[in-house]
PDB file of C-alpha atoms and ligand atoms in Angstrom:
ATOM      1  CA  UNK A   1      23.527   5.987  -0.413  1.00 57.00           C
ATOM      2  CA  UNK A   2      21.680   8.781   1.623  1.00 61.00           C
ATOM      3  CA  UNK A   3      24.073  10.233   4.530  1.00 72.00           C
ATOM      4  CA  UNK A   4      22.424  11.707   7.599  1.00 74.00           C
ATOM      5  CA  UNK A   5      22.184  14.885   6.570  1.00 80.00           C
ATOM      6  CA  UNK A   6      20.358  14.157   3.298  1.00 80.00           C
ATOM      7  CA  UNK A   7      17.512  11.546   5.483  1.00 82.00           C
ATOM      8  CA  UNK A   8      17.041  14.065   7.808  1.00 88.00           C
ATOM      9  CA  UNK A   9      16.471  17.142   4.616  1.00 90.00           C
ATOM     10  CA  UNK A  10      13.578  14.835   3.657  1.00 91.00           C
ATOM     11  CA  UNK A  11      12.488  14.926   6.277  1.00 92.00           C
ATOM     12  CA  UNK A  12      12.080  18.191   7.385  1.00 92.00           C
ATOM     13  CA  UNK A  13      10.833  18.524   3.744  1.00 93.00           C
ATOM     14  CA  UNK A  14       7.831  15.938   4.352  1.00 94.00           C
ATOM     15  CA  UNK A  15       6.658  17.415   7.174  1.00 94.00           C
ATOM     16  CA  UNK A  16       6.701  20.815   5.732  1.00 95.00           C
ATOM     17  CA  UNK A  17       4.385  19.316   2.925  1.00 95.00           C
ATOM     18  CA  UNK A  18       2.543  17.726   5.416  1.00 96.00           C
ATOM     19  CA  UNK A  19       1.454  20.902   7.351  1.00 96.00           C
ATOM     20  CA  UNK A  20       1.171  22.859   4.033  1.00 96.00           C
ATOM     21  CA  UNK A  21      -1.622  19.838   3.334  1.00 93.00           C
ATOM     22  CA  UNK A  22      -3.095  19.875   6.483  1.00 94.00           C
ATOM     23  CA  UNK A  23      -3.740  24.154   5.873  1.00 96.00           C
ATOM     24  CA  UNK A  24      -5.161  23.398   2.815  1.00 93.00           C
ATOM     25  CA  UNK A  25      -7.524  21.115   4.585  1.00 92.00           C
ATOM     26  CA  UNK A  26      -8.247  23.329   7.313  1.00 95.00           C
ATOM     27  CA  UNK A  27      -9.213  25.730   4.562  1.00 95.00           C
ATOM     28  CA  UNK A  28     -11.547  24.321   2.931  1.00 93.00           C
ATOM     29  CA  UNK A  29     -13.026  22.983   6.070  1.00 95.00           C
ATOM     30  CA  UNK A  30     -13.783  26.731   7.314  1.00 96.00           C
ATOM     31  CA  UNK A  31     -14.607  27.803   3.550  1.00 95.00           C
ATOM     32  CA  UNK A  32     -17.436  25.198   4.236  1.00 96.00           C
ATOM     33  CA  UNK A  33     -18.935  25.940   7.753  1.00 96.00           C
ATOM     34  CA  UNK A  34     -19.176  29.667   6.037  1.00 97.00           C
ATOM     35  CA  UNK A  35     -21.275  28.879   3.046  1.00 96.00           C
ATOM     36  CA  UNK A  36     -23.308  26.421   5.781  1.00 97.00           C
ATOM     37  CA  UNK A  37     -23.197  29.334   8.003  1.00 97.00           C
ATOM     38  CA  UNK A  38     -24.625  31.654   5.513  1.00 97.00           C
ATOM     39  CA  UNK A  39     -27.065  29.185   3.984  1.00 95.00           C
ATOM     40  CA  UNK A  40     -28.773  29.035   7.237  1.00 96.00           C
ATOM     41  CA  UNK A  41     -28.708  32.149   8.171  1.00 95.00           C
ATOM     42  CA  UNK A  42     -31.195  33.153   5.487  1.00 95.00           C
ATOM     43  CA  UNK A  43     -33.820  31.180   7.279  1.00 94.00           C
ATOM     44  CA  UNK A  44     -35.492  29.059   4.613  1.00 96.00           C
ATOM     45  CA  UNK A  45     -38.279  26.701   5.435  1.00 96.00           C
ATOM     46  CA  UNK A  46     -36.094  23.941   4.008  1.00 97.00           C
ATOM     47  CA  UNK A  47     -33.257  23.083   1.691  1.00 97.00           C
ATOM     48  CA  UNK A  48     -33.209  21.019  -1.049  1.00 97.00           C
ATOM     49  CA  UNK A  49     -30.088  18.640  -1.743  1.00 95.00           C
ATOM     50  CA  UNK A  50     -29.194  16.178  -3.829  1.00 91.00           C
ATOM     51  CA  UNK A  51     -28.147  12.598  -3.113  1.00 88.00           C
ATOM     52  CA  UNK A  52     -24.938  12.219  -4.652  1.00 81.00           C
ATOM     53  CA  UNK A  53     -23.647   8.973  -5.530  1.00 80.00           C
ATOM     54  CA  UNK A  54     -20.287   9.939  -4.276  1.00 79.00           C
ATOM     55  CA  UNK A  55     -18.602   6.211  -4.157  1.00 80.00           C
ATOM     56  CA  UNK A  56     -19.178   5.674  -7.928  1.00 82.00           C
ATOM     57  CA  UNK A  57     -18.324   9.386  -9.082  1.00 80.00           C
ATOM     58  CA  UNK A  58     -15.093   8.289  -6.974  1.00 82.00           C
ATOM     59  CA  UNK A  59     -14.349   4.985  -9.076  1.00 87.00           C
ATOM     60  CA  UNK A  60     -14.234   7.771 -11.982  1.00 85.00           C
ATOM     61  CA  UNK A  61     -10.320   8.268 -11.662  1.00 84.00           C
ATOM     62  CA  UNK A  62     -10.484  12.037 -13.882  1.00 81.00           C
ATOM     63  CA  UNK A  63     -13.258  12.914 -11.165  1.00 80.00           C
ATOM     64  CA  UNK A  64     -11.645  10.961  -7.856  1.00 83.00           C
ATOM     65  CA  UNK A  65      -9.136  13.803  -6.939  1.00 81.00           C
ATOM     66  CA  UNK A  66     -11.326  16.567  -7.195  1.00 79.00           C
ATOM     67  CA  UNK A  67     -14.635  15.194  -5.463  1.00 79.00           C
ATOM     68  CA  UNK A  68     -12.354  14.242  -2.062  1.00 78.00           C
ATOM     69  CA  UNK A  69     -10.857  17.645  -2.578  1.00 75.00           C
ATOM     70  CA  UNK A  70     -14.271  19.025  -2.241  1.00 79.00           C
ATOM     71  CA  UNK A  71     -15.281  17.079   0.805  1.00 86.00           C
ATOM     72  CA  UNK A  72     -19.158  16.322   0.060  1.00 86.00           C
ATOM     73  CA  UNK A  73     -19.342  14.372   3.213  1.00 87.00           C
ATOM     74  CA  UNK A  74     -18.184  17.284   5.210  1.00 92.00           C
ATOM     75  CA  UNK A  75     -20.593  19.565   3.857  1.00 93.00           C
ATOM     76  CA  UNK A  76     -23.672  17.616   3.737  1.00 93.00           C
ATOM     77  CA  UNK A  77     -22.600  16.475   7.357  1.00 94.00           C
ATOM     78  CA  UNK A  78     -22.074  20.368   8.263  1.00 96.00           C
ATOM     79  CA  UNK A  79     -25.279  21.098   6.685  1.00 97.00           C
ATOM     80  CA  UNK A  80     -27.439  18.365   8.555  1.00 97.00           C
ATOM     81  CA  UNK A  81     -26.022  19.100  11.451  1.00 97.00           C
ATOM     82  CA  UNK A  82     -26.837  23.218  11.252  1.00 97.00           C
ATOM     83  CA  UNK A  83     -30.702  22.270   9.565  1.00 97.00           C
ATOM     84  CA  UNK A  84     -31.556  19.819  12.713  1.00 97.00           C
ATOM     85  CA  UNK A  85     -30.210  23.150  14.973  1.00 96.00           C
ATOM     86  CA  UNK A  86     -32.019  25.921  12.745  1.00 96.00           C
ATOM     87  CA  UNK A  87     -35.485  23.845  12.832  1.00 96.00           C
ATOM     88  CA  UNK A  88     -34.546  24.085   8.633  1.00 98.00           C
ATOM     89  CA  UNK A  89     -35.963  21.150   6.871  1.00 97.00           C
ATOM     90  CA  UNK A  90     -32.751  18.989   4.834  1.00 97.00           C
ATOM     91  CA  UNK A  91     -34.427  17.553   1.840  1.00 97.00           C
ATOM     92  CA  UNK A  92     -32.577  14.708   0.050  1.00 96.00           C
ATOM     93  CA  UNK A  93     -33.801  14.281  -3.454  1.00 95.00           C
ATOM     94  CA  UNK A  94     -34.520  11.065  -4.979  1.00 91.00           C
ATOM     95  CA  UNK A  95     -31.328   9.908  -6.591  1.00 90.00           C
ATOM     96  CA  UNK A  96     -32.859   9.157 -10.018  1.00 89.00           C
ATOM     97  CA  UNK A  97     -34.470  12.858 -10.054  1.00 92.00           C
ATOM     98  CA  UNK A  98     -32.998  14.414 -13.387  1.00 93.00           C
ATOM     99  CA  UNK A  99     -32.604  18.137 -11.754  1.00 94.00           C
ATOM    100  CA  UNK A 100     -29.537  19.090 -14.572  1.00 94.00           C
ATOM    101  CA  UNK A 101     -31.330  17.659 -17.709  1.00 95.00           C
ATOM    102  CA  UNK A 102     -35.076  19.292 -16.787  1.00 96.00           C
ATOM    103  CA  UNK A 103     -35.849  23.434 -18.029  1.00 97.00           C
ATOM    104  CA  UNK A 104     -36.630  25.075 -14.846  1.00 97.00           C
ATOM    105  CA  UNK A 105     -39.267  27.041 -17.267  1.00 97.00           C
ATOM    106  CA  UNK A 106     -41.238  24.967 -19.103  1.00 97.00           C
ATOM    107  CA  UNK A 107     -40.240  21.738 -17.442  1.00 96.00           C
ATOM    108  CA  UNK A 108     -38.880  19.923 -20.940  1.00 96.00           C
ATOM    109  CA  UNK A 109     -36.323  17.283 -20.235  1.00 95.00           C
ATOM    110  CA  UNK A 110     -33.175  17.487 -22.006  1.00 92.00           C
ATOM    111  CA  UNK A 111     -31.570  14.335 -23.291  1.00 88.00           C
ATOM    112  CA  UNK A 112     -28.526  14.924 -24.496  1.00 88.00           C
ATOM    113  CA  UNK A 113     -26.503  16.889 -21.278  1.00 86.00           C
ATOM    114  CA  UNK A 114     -22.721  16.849 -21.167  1.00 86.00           C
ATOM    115  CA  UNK A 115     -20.843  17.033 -17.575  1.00 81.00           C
ATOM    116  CA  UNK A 116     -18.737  19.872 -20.067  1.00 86.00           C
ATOM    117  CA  UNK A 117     -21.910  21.493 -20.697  1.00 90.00           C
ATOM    118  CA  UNK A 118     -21.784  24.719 -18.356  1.00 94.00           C
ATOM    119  CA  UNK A 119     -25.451  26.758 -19.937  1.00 96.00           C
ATOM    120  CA  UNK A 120     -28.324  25.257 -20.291  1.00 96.00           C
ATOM    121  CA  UNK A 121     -30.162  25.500 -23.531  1.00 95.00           C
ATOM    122  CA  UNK A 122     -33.556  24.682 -23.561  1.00 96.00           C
ATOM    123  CA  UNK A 123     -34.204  22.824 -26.599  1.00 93.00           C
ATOM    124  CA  UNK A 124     -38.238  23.371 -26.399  1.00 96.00           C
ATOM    125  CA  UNK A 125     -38.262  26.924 -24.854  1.00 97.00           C
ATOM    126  CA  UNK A 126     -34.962  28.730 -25.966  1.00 96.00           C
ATOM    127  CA  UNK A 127     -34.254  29.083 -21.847  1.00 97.00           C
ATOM    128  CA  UNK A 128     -30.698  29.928 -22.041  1.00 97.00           C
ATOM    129  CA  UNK A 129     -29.165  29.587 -18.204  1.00 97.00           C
ATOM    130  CA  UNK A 130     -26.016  28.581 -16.031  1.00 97.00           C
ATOM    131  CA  UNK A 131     -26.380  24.807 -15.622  1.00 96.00           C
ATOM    132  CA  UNK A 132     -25.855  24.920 -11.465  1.00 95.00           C
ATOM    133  CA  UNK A 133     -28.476  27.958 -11.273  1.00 97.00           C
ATOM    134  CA  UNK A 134     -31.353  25.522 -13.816  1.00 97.00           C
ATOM    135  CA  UNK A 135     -30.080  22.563 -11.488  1.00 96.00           C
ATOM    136  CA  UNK A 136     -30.539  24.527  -8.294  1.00 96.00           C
ATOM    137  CA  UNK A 137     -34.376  26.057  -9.520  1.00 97.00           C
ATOM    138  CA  UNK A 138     -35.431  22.558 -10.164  1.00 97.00           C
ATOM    139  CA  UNK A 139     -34.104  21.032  -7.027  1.00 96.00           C
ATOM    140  CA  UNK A 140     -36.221  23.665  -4.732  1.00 94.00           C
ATOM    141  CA  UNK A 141     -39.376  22.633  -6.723  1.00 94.00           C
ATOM    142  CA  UNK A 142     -38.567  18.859  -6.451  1.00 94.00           C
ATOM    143  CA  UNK A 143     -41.606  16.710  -5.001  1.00 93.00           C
ATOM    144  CA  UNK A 144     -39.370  13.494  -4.861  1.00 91.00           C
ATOM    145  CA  UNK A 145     -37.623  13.786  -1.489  1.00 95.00           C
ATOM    146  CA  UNK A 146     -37.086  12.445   1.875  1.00 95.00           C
ATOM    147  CA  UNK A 147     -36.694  14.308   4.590  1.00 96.00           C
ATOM    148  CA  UNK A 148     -32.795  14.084   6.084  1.00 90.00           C
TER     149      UNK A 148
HETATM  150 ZN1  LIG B   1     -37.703  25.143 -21.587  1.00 58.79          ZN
END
């Protein structure tokens, strides 16, 4: 049996986790209107993203936790909202586009691409280069968009 004393520990305990969780949140929030922030700031003519298929990364339960963690409807929301301001065209490329499998290079297609796979080795060129940086070249040269 929990006495008074004990219920009310909890809590005091739970609400102290609470507000440590809401911080975190609040964190990340502002970590993402800064890299936003900064995107824009650089003035491009437009910005390439990609369409994520966030729902069914989500039913992946070793992936679940981390994507809401990173709140990709925040940021793409944050970002839309700061391109319509900025006059900064928000590309959305085609779902289906391979951007992590292609060499930014000499445009070979990769087949065999591992989420664990963190360089990119071209298999036809020898390219050797950070997966997200290969991802990111092919994604500003992408012709398979709509416009946000
Ligand atoms: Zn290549």
């Amino acid at each position: 049996m929990t006495t008074a004393t004990e219920s009310t520990n909890c809590d005091k305990q739970r609400t102290k986790v609470q507000k440590i969780f809401h911080k975190l949140e609040c964190i990340r929030k502002d970590y993402i209107k800064k890299i936003v922030s900064s995107l824009v700031k650089t003035k491009p003519a437009s910005i390439t993203i990609e369409d994520l298929n966030i729902q069914g990364m989500m039913k992946n339960r070793h992936l679940s936790k981390a994507i809401a963690q990173q709140n990709f409807y925040y940021f793409r929301s944050k970002l839309t909202e700061k391109c319509l301001q900025f006059g900064i065209e928000l590309r959305i490329a085609n779902r289906v586009y391979p951007s992590s499998k292609i060499c930014s290079e000499c445009g070979a297609k990769k087949k065999d691409l591992n989420l664990s796979d963190r360089v990119y080795i071209c298999p036809a060129c020898g390219l050797k280069i950070d997966r997200d940086l290969n991802a990111a070249i092919n994604l500003k040269h992408c012709a398979h968009y709509k416009v946000a």
